[in-house]
Coordinates of C-alpha atoms and ligand atoms in Angstrom, one line a residue:
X28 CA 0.0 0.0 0.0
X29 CA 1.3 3.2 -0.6
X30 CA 1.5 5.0 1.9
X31 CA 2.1 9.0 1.8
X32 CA 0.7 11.3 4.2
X33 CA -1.8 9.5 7.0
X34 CA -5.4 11.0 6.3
X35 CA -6.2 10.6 10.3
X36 CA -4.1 11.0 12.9
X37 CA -5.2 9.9 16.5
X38 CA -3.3 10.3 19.4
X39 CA -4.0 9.6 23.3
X40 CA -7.3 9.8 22.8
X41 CA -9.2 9.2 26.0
X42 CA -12.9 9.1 27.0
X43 CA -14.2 8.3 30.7
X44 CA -17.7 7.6 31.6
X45 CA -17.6 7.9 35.6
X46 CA -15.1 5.6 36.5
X47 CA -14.9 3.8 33.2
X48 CA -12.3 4.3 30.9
X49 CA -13.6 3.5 28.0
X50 CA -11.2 5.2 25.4
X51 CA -7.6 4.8 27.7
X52 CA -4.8 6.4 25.5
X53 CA -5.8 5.3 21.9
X54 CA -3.0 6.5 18.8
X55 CA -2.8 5.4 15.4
X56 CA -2.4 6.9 12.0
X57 CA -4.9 5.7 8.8
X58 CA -3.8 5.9 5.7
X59 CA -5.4 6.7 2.5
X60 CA -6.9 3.7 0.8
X61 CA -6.7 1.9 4.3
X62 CA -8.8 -0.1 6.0
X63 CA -8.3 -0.3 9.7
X64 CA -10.8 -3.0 11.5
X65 CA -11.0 -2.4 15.5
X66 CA -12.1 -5.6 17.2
X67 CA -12.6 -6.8 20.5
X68 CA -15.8 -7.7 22.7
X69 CA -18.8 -6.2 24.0
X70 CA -17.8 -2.9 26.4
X71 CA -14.2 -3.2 25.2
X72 CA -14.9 0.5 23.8
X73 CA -15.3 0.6 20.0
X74 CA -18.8 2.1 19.3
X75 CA -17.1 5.1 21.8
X76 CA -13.8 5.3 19.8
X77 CA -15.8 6.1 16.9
X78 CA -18.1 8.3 18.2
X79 CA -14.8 10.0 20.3
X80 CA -13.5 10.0 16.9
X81 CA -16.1 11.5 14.8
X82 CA -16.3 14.2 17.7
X83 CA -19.9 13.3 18.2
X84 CA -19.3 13.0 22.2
X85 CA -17.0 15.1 23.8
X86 CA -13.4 13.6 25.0
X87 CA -11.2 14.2 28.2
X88 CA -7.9 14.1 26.1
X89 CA -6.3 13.2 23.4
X90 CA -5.9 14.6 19.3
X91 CA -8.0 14.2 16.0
X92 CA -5.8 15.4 13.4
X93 CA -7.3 15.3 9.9
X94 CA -5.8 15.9 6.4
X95 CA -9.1 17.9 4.3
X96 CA -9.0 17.7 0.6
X97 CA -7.1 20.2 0.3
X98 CA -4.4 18.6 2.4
X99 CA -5.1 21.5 5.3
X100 CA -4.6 19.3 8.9
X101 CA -7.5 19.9 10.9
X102 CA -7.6 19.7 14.5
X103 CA -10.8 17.9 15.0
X104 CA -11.0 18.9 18.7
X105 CA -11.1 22.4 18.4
X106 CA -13.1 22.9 14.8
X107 CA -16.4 24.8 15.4
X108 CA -19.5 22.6 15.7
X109 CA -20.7 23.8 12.3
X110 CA -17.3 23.5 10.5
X111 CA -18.0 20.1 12.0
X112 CA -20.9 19.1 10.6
X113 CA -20.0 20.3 7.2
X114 CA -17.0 18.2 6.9
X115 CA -19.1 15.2 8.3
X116 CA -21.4 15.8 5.2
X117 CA -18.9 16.5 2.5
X118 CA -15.5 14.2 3.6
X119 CA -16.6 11.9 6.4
X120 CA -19.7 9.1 6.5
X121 CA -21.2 7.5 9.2
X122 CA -22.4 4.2 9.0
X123 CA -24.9 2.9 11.3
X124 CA -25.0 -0.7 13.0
X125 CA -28.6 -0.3 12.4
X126 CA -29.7 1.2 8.9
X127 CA -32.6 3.2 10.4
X128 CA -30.4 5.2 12.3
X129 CA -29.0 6.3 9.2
X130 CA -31.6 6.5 6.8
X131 CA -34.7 9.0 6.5
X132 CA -37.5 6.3 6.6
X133 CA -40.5 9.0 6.0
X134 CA -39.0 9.7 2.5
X135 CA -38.1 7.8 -1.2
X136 CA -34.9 5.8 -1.6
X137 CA -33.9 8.0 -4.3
X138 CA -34.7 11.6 -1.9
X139 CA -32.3 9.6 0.8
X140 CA -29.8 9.3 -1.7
X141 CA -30.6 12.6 -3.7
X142 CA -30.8 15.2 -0.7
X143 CA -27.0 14.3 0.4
X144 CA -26.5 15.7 -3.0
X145 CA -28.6 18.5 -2.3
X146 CA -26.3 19.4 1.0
X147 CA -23.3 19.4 -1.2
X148 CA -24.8 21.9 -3.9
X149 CA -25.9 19.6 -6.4
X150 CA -29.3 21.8 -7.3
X151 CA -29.8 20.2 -11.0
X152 CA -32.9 17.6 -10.6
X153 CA -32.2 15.7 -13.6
X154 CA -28.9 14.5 -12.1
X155 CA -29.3 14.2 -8.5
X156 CA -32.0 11.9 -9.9
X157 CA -29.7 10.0 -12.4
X158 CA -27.0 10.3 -9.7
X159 CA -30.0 8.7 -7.4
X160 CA -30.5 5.9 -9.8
X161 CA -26.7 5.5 -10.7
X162 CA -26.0 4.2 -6.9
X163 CA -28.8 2.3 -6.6
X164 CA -27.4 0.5 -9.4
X165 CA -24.0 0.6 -7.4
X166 CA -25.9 -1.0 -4.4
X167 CA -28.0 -3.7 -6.3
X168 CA -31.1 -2.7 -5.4
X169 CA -33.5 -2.0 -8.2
X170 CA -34.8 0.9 -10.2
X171 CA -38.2 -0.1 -9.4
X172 CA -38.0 0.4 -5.8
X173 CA -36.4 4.1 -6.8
X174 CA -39.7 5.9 -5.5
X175 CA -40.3 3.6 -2.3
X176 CA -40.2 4.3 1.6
X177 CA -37.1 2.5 2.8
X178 CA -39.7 1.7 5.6
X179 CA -40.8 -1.5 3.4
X180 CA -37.6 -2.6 2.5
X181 CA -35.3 -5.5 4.5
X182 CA -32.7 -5.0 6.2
X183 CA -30.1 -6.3 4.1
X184 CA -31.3 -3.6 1.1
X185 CA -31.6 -0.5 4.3
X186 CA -28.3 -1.4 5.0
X187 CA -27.3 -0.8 1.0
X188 CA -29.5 2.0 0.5
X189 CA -27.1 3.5 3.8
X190 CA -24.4 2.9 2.1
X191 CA -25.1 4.6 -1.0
X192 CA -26.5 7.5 1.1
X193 CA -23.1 8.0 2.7
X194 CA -20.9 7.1 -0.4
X195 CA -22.9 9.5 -3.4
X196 CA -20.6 12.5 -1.3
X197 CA -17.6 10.5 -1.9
X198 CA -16.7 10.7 1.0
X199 CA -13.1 10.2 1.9
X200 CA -13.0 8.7 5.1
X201 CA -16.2 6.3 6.6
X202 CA -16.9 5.2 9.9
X203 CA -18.2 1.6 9.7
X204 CA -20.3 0.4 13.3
X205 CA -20.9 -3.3 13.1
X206 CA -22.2 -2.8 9.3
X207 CA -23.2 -6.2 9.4
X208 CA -24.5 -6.9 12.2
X209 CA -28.5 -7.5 12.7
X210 CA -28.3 -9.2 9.3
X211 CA -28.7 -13.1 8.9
X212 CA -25.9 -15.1 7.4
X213 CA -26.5 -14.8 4.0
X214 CA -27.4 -11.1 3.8
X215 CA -24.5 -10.6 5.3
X216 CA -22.1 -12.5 3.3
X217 CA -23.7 -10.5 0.4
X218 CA -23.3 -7.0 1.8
X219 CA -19.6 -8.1 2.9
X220 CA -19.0 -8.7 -0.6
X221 CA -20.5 -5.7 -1.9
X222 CA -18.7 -3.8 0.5
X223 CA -15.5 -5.4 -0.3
X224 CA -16.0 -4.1 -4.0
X225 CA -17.0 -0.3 -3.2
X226 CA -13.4 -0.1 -0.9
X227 CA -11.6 -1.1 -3.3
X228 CA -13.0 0.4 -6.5
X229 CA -13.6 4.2 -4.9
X230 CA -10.3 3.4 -2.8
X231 CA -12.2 4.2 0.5
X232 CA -10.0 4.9 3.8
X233 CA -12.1 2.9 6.3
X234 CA -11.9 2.5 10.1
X235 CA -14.4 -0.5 11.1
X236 CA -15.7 -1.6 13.9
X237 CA -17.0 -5.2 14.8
X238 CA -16.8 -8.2 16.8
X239 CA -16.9 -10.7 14.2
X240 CA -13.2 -12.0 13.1
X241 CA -14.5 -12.9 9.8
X242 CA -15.4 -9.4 8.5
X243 CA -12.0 -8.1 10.0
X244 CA -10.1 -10.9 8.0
X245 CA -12.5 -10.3 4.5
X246 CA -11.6 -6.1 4.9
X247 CA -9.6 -5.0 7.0
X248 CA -5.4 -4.2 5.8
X249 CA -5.0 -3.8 9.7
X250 CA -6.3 -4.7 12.8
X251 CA -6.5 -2.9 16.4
X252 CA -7.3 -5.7 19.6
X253 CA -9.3 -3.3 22.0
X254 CA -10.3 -4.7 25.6
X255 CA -11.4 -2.5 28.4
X256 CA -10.7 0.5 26.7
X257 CA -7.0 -0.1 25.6
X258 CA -5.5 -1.5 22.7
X259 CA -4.2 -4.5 23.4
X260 CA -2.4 -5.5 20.1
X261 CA -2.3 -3.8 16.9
X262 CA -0.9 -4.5 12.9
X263 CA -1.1 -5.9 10.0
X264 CA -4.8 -8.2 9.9
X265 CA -3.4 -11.5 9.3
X266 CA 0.0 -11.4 11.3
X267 CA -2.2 -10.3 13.9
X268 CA -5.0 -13.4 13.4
X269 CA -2.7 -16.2 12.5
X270 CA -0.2 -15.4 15.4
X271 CA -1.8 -13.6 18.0
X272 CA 0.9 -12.3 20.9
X273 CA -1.9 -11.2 23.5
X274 CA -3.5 -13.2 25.6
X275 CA -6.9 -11.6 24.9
X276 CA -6.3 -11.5 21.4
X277 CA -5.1 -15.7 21.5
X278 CA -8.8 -15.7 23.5
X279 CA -10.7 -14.0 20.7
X280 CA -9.2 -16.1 17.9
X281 CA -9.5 -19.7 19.2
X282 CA -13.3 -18.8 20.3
X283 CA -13.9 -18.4 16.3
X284 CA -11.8 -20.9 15.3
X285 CA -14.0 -24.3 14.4
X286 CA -12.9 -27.6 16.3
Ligands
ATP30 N1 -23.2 7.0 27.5 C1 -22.5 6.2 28.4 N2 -22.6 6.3 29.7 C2 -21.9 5.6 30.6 N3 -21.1 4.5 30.2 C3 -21.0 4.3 28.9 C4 -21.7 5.1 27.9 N4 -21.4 4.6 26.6 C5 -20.5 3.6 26.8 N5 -20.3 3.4 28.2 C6 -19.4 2.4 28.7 O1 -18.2 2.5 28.1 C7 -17.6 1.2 27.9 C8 -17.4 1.0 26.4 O2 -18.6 0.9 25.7 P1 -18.8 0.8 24.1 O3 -20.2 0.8 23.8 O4 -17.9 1.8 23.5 O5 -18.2 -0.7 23.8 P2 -18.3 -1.5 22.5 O6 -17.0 -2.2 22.4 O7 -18.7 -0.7 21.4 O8 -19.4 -2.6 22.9 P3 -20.6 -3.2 21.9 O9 -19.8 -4.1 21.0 O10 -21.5 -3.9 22.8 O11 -21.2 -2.0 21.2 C9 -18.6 0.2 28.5 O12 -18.2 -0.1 29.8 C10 -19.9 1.0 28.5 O13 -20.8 0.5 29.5

């Protein structure tokens, strides 16, 4: 992978609910065209690293550093709330463990796609509607279901309709919580390959969060091990899975591994 300037710098980042630590020092550069999976089990502190991340809870320590498009580092901490948002919409995407979260349900699957064109300046209705259409294609679901509530749809299509939501912006880094999870087995081995396809053709920088050691191992270039807060062991995915050095980590793989 080439790697030239790190998009997102993190440094010490540290989050405390009470007593819990739930963020506890976390650093690590991601690089363009990188996909970094974080791992580790329930409370270990994932879903709060990305939030702590995204700046959508406030943190007790620690540096965001992000490279904009036009290569200007940005100090996430101290960029204004509205400055914020924008860059959420135009450079950043969010996706939600649970597509509702991140979908509007009261309106078409083409207006959830076409209004995050709208919020960039797209004001041409012929091509925020062939843009629409274009990334429906892009997500498999069909031109017929175009003008439909995403209310009536499964989950395995509201997660895909989220993803084009997020990806129309072209966005240059996403946010991944537990994409997969809710879905059964099959649905998710089909979204896992979709989403395998869109990082590599738009050359997406990633950071992903799950428990499941088989969507690390299908996406992820490297892996962070995170328990109670910390992370525990950290590299490349499959120097990290096929010879685990931390207890925990030894744990997590030989509880996926079939007898
Ligand atoms: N809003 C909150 N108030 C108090 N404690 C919280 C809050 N959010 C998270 N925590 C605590 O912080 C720790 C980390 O939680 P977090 O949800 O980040 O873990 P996780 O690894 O994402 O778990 P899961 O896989 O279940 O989503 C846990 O001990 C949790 O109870």
């Amino acid at each position: 992978m080439k790697t030239t300037e790190p998009l997102l710098k993190i440094d010490g980042l540290t989050k405390r609910f009470g007593a819990i630590r739930a963020c506890d020092r976390i650093a690590f550069d991601l690089y363009p065209g990188q996909v970094l999976g974080i791992i580790g089990e329930s409370g270990s502190g994932k879903s709060t690293l990305l939030k702590a991340i995204a700046g959508e809870i406030p943190v007790d320590g620690g540096q965001v550093l992000y490279r904009d498009r036009t290569a200007q580092l940005i100090n996430l901490r101290t960029l204004p709330e509205a400055r914020r948002r924008q860059l959420m919409k135009t450079e950043w995407g969010f996706v939600q463990q649970n597509p509702r979260d991140g979908l509007r349900l009261q309106v078409t699957a083409g207006a959830n796609i076409g209004e995050r064109l709208l919020d960039v300046g797209e004001r041409h209705y012929g091509n925020i509607r062939a843009e629409a259409l274009a990334w429906l294609n892009q997500v498999e679901i069909p031109d017929a279901r175009m003008d439909d509530l995403p209310s009536n749809f499964s989950g395995g299509m509201q997660q895909r309709l989220q993803l084009a939501r997020i990806l129309v912006t072209r966005p240059r880094l996403v946010l991944m919580d537990e994409p997969t999870g809710g879905l059964d087995v099959s649905v998710q081995a089909r979204l896992l390959d979709l989403l395998r396809s869109l990082v590599r053709t738009l050359h997406l920088s990633v950071i992903l969060v799950t428990h499941d050691i088989g969507v690390v191992r299908l996406l992820a270039h490297r892996l962070l091990v995170m328990q109670n807060g910390q992370v525990v062991e950290a590299g490349l995915t499959d120097q990290v899975l096929d010879d685990p050095h931390h207890p925990y980590t030894q744990q997590l793989v030989s509880a996926t591994l079939v007898p």
